[in-house]
Amino acid sequence: GVKSKKLEEQATKQISDILKIDNFDIIYTSGATESNNTAIKGICEKYKNRGKRIITTNLEHSSIYGPLEYLEEQGFIIEYLKTNNGVIDLNHLKELLANNDVLLVTISSVNSETGILQPINEIGKIVKEYPKTFFHVDMTQSIGKINISFDNVDLVSFSAHKFYGIKGIGALLKRKNIIIEPLIHGGKSTTVYRSGTPALPLIVSMAKAIRLSVNSIEENLSKVEQYNNKIKKELSKYNHVHINSNENSIPHILNISVDFVKPETLQHSLEEYDIYVSTQSACSSNNAASRAVYDVTKSEVYASHSIRISLSHLTTEEEINKFLDAFEQIYIKFNNLYK
């Protein structure tokens, strides 16, 4: 028990040092979904007397919309920010905050379907002008992939498997001066904010995964950018392919639409070549048009025909070429069928 406690403390310190978050508590969770629920419900339950308004976007993960819908049933008011080319309108944010009864702003740093990166630091500076308002950021798609600042945020969610840690472990970072109501009660664990026996092997593995990803972040990013640019260049020659990700997107996520074939059909056709893409984020409702793609493109056709290509520094040039060859064969096949 003593050895285990020491190992847990060492892992926690390593995460804190690497991410430079000495002024945050690290609350270990089962993943980003639990972290998002803990942050949103925990703040709204603890500080509900401050206000009933929550500001978010149309670019969030379902683990944000789920707790927001729950809170809406409890009397909270959810307001959605306008966007320009996928990036939130900062003037609209200022307008909504001017009501003075906004309790929480919750915005993902990177959209999981389009890769759109939000100006988190600038948003945080605006929210800071309202001391009664908290700023929560879902950084699941950015930690370990790009450099991002924690300076102006209050709560941060992420999951280890997004930077090659083991599934089943994530964290909620919470500024030490903030108190939240726990989602899981039952006494102190690693903190008082999440009860349960600490998953020590997972905690230690996450610390190592963060170290490995952050230490090589620039080199990895450069490699992924090259892959992304190559795919975009090759796919742009097809008349019926629209690239939904844009200049505001990180290179790890490339969203495209092929307007004459259903995304599920394209997905299953690529599977025959052992190539795996997603039609939406893994937790999205099936058979629905992508809310995030529509917000960026304002096109029902693109939103209902989108697929997401995920790239990483472990992807190889050979795999990129294999995808492009397979895509060409599938495109020609379906183009001839639907002429």
Coordinates of C-alpha atoms in Angstrom, one line a residue:
G1 CA 0.0 0.0 0.0
V2 CA 2.8 2.4 0.9
K3 CA 4.7 1.6 -2.4
S4 CA 1.5 2.0 -4.4
K5 CA 0.7 5.4 -2.8
K6 CA 4.2 6.6 -3.6
L7 CA 3.9 5.4 -7.2
E8 CA 0.6 7.2 -7.6
E9 CA 2.1 10.4 -6.2
Q10 CA 5.0 10.2 -8.5
A11 CA 2.8 9.7 -11.6
T12 CA 0.6 12.6 -10.5
K13 CA 3.6 14.8 -10.1
Q14 CA 5.0 13.8 -13.5
I15 CA 1.7 14.7 -15.2
S16 CA 1.6 18.0 -13.3
D17 CA 5.2 18.8 -14.3
I18 CA 4.9 17.9 -17.9
L19 CA 1.6 19.8 -18.4
K20 CA 2.8 22.6 -16.1
I21 CA -0.3 22.6 -14.0
D22 CA 0.8 23.0 -10.4
N23 CA -2.3 25.1 -9.6
F24 CA -4.7 22.3 -10.7
D25 CA -6.0 19.2 -8.9
I26 CA -5.8 16.0 -11.1
I27 CA -8.9 14.0 -10.7
Y28 CA -8.5 10.6 -12.3
T29 CA -11.6 9.3 -14.1
S30 CA -12.6 6.4 -16.4
G31 CA -12.1 8.7 -19.4
A32 CA -13.2 12.0 -21.0
T33 CA -16.9 11.2 -20.9
E34 CA -16.8 10.9 -17.1
S35 CA -14.6 14.0 -16.8
N36 CA -17.0 16.1 -18.9
N37 CA -20.0 14.9 -16.8
T38 CA -18.1 15.6 -13.6
A39 CA -17.0 19.1 -14.6
I40 CA -20.4 20.2 -16.0
K41 CA -22.7 18.7 -13.4
G42 CA -20.2 19.3 -10.6
I43 CA -20.0 23.0 -11.3
C44 CA -23.7 23.5 -11.9
E45 CA -24.7 21.6 -8.8
K46 CA -22.2 23.4 -6.5
Y47 CA -22.7 27.0 -7.8
K48 CA -26.3 26.9 -9.2
N49 CA -27.2 30.0 -7.1
R50 CA -24.9 32.1 -9.3
G51 CA -26.8 31.6 -12.5
K52 CA -28.7 29.2 -14.8
R53 CA -27.1 29.9 -18.2
I54 CA -24.6 27.7 -19.9
I55 CA -22.8 28.7 -23.1
T56 CA -21.5 26.1 -25.6
T57 CA -21.2 25.4 -29.3
N58 CA -22.6 23.2 -32.0
L59 CA -19.2 21.5 -32.3
E60 CA -19.2 19.5 -29.1
H61 CA -18.9 15.8 -28.3
S62 CA -22.0 13.9 -27.2
S63 CA -20.5 13.6 -23.7
I64 CA -21.0 17.4 -23.5
Y65 CA -24.5 17.5 -24.9
G66 CA -25.7 14.6 -22.7
P67 CA -25.1 16.4 -19.4
L68 CA -26.3 19.7 -20.9
E69 CA -29.6 18.1 -21.9
Y70 CA -29.9 16.7 -18.4
L71 CA -29.3 20.1 -16.8
E72 CA -31.7 21.7 -19.2
E73 CA -34.4 19.5 -17.7
Q74 CA -33.4 20.8 -14.3
G75 CA -34.0 24.4 -15.4
F76 CA -30.7 25.5 -16.9
I77 CA -30.7 27.5 -20.1
I78 CA -28.3 26.4 -22.8
E79 CA -27.1 29.0 -25.4
Y80 CA -25.1 28.2 -28.5
L81 CA -22.3 30.4 -30.0
K82 CA -22.2 31.6 -33.5
T83 CA -19.2 30.5 -35.6
N84 CA -17.3 31.8 -38.6
N85 CA -15.7 29.0 -40.7
G86 CA -16.0 26.8 -37.7
V87 CA -14.3 29.1 -35.2
I88 CA -16.5 30.7 -32.5
D89 CA -17.5 34.4 -32.8
L90 CA -15.8 36.1 -29.9
N91 CA -18.1 39.1 -30.2
H92 CA -21.1 36.8 -29.8
L93 CA -19.5 35.3 -26.7
K94 CA -19.1 38.8 -25.2
E95 CA -22.8 39.5 -25.9
L96 CA -24.0 36.3 -24.2
L97 CA -21.7 36.9 -21.2
A98 CA -23.0 40.4 -20.8
N99 CA -26.2 38.9 -19.3
N100 CA -24.2 38.4 -16.1
D101 CA -26.0 35.2 -15.1
V102 CA -23.8 32.8 -17.1
L103 CA -22.5 30.1 -14.8
L104 CA -20.4 28.0 -17.2
V105 CA -18.8 28.2 -20.6
T106 CA -18.0 24.7 -22.0
I107 CA -16.1 24.5 -25.3
S108 CA -13.9 21.8 -26.8
S109 CA -10.4 22.9 -27.9
V110 CA -10.6 20.7 -31.0
N111 CA -13.8 19.3 -32.7
S112 CA -13.5 15.5 -32.9
E113 CA -15.1 15.3 -36.4
T114 CA -13.6 18.3 -38.3
G115 CA -10.5 19.0 -36.3
I116 CA -11.5 22.7 -35.9
L117 CA -9.2 24.3 -33.3
Q118 CA -10.7 27.0 -31.1
P119 CA -8.8 30.1 -29.7
I120 CA -9.0 28.8 -26.2
N121 CA -6.6 31.3 -24.7
E122 CA -8.5 34.3 -26.1
I123 CA -11.9 32.8 -25.0
G124 CA -10.5 32.3 -21.5
K125 CA -9.3 35.9 -21.3
I126 CA -12.9 37.0 -22.1
V127 CA -14.5 34.7 -19.6
K128 CA -12.0 35.8 -16.9
E129 CA -13.7 39.2 -17.0
Y130 CA -16.7 37.6 -15.4
P131 CA -15.6 36.2 -12.0
K132 CA -18.8 34.2 -11.4
T133 CA -18.4 32.3 -14.7
F134 CA -16.3 29.1 -15.0
F135 CA -14.6 28.0 -18.2
H136 CA -14.4 24.2 -19.0
V137 CA -12.5 22.9 -22.0
D138 CA -12.7 19.4 -23.4
M139 CA -9.1 18.9 -24.5
T140 CA -9.5 15.2 -25.5
Q141 CA -8.4 15.9 -29.1
S142 CA -5.6 18.3 -28.4
I143 CA -3.5 17.1 -25.4
G144 CA -0.5 15.1 -26.7
K145 CA -1.1 16.3 -30.3
I146 CA -0.6 20.1 -30.2
N147 CA 0.8 22.6 -27.7
I148 CA -2.0 24.3 -25.8
S149 CA -2.2 26.7 -22.9
F150 CA -4.0 26.1 -19.6
D151 CA -3.5 29.7 -18.4
N152 CA -7.0 30.9 -18.8
V153 CA -9.1 27.8 -18.2
D154 CA -10.7 26.5 -15.0
L155 CA -11.4 22.8 -15.8
V156 CA -9.9 20.5 -18.5
S157 CA -11.1 17.0 -19.6
F158 CA -9.1 14.4 -21.5
S159 CA -8.7 10.7 -22.0
A160 CA -5.4 8.7 -22.2
H161 CA -6.3 6.5 -25.2
K162 CA -6.2 9.6 -27.5
F163 CA -2.4 9.8 -27.0
Y164 CA -1.8 6.0 -27.0
G165 CA -2.4 5.4 -23.3
I166 CA -4.6 2.5 -22.2
K167 CA -8.3 2.7 -22.5
G168 CA -10.3 3.2 -19.3
I169 CA -8.3 6.1 -17.8
G170 CA -8.7 9.9 -18.1
A171 CA -8.6 12.9 -16.0
L172 CA -10.3 16.1 -15.0
L173 CA -8.0 19.0 -14.2
K174 CA -9.6 21.5 -11.8
R175 CA -8.1 24.7 -10.5
K176 CA -7.4 24.2 -6.8
N177 CA -9.5 27.2 -5.7
I178 CA -12.7 25.7 -7.3
I179 CA -14.9 23.2 -5.5
I180 CA -17.2 20.9 -7.4
E181 CA -19.9 18.4 -6.4
P182 CA -18.6 14.9 -7.0
L183 CA -20.4 12.7 -9.6
I184 CA -19.4 9.6 -7.6
H185 CA -19.7 9.8 -3.8
G186 CA -18.1 7.4 -1.3
G187 CA -15.1 9.0 0.4
K188 CA -11.7 10.1 -0.6
S189 CA -9.7 8.3 -3.3
T190 CA -6.8 10.2 -5.0
T191 CA -9.0 13.3 -4.3
V192 CA -12.3 14.0 -2.6
Y193 CA -13.9 14.7 -6.0
R194 CA -14.1 11.1 -7.3
S195 CA -14.5 8.1 -5.0
G196 CA -13.3 4.6 -5.8
T197 CA -10.2 2.5 -5.6
P198 CA -7.5 4.2 -7.7
A199 CA -6.6 2.3 -10.9
L200 CA -2.9 2.5 -10.2
P201 CA -1.6 0.6 -13.3
L202 CA -3.8 2.9 -15.5
I203 CA -2.7 6.0 -13.7
V204 CA 1.0 5.2 -14.1
S205 CA 0.5 4.2 -17.8
M206 CA -1.2 7.5 -18.5
A207 CA 1.7 9.4 -17.0
K208 CA 4.1 7.6 -19.3
A209 CA 1.9 8.1 -22.3
I210 CA 1.7 11.8 -21.7
R211 CA 5.5 12.0 -21.3
L212 CA 6.1 10.1 -24.6
S213 CA 3.6 12.2 -26.5
V214 CA 4.5 15.7 -25.2
N215 CA 8.3 15.2 -25.4
S216 CA 8.0 14.5 -29.2
I217 CA 5.1 16.7 -30.0
E218 CA 6.7 19.0 -32.6
E219 CA 8.3 16.2 -34.5
N220 CA 5.0 14.2 -34.5
L221 CA 3.0 17.2 -35.6
S222 CA 5.3 17.9 -38.5
K223 CA 4.9 14.3 -39.7
V224 CA 1.1 14.3 -39.5
E225 CA 0.9 17.7 -41.3
Q226 CA 2.8 16.1 -44.3
Y227 CA 0.4 13.2 -44.4
N228 CA -2.6 15.5 -44.2
N229 CA -1.4 17.7 -47.0
K230 CA -0.7 14.7 -49.2
I231 CA -4.2 13.3 -48.8
K232 CA -5.9 16.7 -49.3
K233 CA -3.9 17.3 -52.5
E234 CA -4.8 13.9 -53.9
L235 CA -8.5 14.0 -53.0
S236 CA -9.0 17.5 -54.4
K237 CA -8.8 16.1 -57.9
Y238 CA -12.2 14.3 -57.5
N239 CA -15.2 16.4 -58.5
H240 CA -17.5 14.8 -55.9
V241 CA -15.2 15.1 -52.9
H242 CA -15.5 18.0 -50.6
I243 CA -13.0 18.6 -47.8
N244 CA -14.9 19.8 -44.8
S245 CA -11.9 20.4 -42.5
N246 CA -10.3 23.7 -43.2
E247 CA -7.3 26.0 -42.4
N248 CA -8.5 26.1 -38.7
S249 CA -8.3 22.3 -38.3
I250 CA -5.4 20.4 -36.7
P251 CA -3.9 17.9 -39.2
H252 CA -4.8 14.8 -37.2
I253 CA -8.4 14.9 -38.3
L254 CA -9.4 15.2 -41.9
N255 CA -13.2 15.3 -42.6
I256 CA -14.4 14.8 -46.2
S257 CA -17.7 14.2 -48.0
V258 CA -18.4 12.2 -51.1
D259 CA -21.7 13.6 -52.2
F260 CA -23.0 10.7 -54.3
V261 CA -22.4 7.8 -51.9
K262 CA -23.6 7.2 -48.3
P263 CA -20.8 7.5 -45.7
E264 CA -21.6 4.0 -44.4
T265 CA -21.2 2.5 -47.9
L266 CA -17.8 4.2 -48.3
Q267 CA -16.8 3.2 -44.8
H268 CA -17.6 -0.5 -45.4
S269 CA -15.9 -0.4 -48.9
L270 CA -12.7 0.8 -47.3
E271 CA -12.9 -1.9 -44.6
E272 CA -12.5 -4.5 -47.4
Y273 CA -9.0 -3.0 -47.9
D274 CA -8.4 -3.1 -44.1
I275 CA -8.7 0.7 -44.0
Y276 CA -10.9 2.0 -41.2
V277 CA -12.5 5.5 -41.1
S278 CA -15.4 6.9 -39.0
T279 CA -18.7 8.3 -40.2
Q280 CA -18.9 10.5 -37.1
S281 CA -17.4 10.6 -33.7
A282 CA -17.5 7.2 -32.0
C283 CA -20.2 8.2 -29.5
S284 CA -22.5 9.9 -32.0
S285 CA -26.0 8.7 -32.8
N286 CA -26.1 6.6 -35.9
N287 CA -27.8 7.7 -39.2
A288 CA -27.8 11.4 -38.3
A289 CA -26.3 14.2 -40.3
S290 CA -23.2 15.6 -38.6
R291 CA -24.0 18.6 -36.5
A292 CA -20.3 19.7 -36.5
V293 CA -19.9 19.4 -40.3
Y294 CA -23.1 21.4 -40.9
D295 CA -21.9 24.1 -38.6
V296 CA -18.8 24.5 -40.7
T297 CA -20.1 24.0 -44.2
K298 CA -23.8 25.0 -43.8
S299 CA -24.6 22.1 -46.2
E300 CA -27.0 19.3 -45.5
V301 CA -25.4 17.2 -48.3
Y302 CA -21.9 17.5 -46.8
A303 CA -23.2 17.0 -43.3
S304 CA -25.0 13.8 -44.2
H305 CA -22.2 12.3 -46.4
S306 CA -19.2 13.0 -44.2
I307 CA -16.4 10.6 -43.1
R308 CA -13.5 11.3 -40.7
I309 CA -10.0 10.2 -41.5
S310 CA -7.8 10.0 -38.4
L311 CA -4.1 10.4 -38.7
S312 CA -1.2 10.0 -36.3
H313 CA 2.6 10.1 -36.2
L314 CA 2.5 6.3 -36.2
T315 CA 0.7 6.3 -39.6
T316 CA 3.1 5.3 -42.4
E317 CA 3.7 6.6 -45.9
E318 CA 2.8 3.1 -47.1
E319 CA -0.6 3.3 -45.3
I320 CA -1.3 6.7 -46.9
N321 CA -0.6 5.4 -50.4
K322 CA -2.7 2.3 -49.7
F323 CA -5.6 4.5 -48.7
L324 CA -5.3 6.7 -51.7
D325 CA -5.2 3.7 -54.1
A326 CA -8.2 2.1 -52.4
F327 CA -10.1 5.4 -52.4
E328 CA -9.6 5.8 -56.1
Q329 CA -10.8 2.3 -57.0
I330 CA -13.9 2.8 -54.8
Y331 CA -14.6 6.3 -56.1
I332 CA -14.5 5.1 -59.8
K333 CA -16.7 2.1 -59.0
F334 CA -19.5 4.1 -57.3
N335 CA -19.1 7.0 -59.8
N336 CA -19.8 4.6 -62.6
L337 CA -22.8 3.1 -60.7
Y338 CA -24.5 6.4 -59.9
K339 CA -23.9 8.2 -63.2

